[in-house]
Short mmCIF file of C-alpha atoms in Angstrom, two decimals:
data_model
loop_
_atom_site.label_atom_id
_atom_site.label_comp_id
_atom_site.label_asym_id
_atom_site.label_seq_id
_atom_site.Cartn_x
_atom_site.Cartn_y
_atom_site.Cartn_z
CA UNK A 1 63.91 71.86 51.83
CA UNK A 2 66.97 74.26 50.81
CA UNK A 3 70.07 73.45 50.80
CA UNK A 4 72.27 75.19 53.92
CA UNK A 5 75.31 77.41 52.67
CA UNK A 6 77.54 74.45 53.80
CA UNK A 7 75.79 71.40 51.82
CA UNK A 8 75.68 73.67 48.75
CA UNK A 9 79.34 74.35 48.95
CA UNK A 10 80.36 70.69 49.56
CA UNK A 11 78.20 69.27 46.93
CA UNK A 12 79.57 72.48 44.49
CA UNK A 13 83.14 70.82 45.01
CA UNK A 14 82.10 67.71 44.27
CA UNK A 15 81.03 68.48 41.13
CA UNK A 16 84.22 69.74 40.61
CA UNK A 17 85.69 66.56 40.96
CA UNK A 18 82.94 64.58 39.25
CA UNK A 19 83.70 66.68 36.05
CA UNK A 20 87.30 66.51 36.36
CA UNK A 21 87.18 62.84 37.14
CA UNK A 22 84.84 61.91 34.62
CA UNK A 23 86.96 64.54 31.96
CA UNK A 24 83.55 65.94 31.43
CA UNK A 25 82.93 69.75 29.34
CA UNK A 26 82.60 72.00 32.13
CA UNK A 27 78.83 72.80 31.10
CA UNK A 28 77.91 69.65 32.35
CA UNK A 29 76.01 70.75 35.23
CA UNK A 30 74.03 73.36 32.56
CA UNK A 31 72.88 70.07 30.41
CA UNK A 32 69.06 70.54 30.59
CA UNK A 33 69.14 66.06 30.89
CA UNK A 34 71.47 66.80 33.38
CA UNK A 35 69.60 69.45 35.71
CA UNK A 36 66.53 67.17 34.81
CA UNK A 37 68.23 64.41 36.71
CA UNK A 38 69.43 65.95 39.14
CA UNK A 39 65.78 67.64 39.93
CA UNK A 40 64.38 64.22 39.95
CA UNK A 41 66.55 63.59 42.40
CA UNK A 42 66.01 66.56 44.82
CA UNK A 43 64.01 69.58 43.10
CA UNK A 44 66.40 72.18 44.91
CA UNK A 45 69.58 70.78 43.25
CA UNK A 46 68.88 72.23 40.06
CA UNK A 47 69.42 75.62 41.60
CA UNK A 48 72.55 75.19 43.35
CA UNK A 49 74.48 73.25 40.65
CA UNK A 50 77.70 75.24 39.33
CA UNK A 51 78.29 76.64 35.91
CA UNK A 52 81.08 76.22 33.74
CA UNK A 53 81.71 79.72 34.74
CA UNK A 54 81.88 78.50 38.24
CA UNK A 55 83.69 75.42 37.70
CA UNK A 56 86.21 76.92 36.06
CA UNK A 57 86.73 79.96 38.52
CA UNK A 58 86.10 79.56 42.09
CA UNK A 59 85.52 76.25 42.67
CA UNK A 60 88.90 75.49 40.82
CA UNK A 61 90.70 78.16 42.89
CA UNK A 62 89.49 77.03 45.99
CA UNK A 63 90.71 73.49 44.98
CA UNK A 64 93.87 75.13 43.61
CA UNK A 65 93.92 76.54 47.84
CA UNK A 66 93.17 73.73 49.25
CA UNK A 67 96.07 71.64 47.56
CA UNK A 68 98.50 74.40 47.93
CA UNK A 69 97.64 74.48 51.99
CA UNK A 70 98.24 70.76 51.98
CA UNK A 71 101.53 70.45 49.99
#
């Protein structure tokens, strides 16, 4: 079963956090061990996991948006 447009974007900024938290290299979620895991876990989560790319750009700017709204 697919993720819906709202689960993928909440997990998406939890992974943000995970790699922050855990001071993690932004390819993280592009780790083939990683992805292998997470597939073993639930097959469509390997296809809705964020790259660096991602983590680095809109994720981080929507965090950046969502701090900025609450300060």
């Amino acid at each position: 079963m697919p993720f819906s447009d709202a689960e993928t974007r909440a997990i998406q900024a939890q992974a943000l956090w995970a790699q922050v938290s855990s001071k993690a290299l932004e390819t993280l979620f592009e780790d083939p061990e990683m992805l292998k895991l997470l597939g073993m876990l639930r097959k469509e989560a390997v296809n809705i996991m964020p790259t660096a790319k991602v983590l680095g750009s809109r994720l981080l700017n929507d965090a950046v948006g969502q701090v900025h709204t609450f300060y």
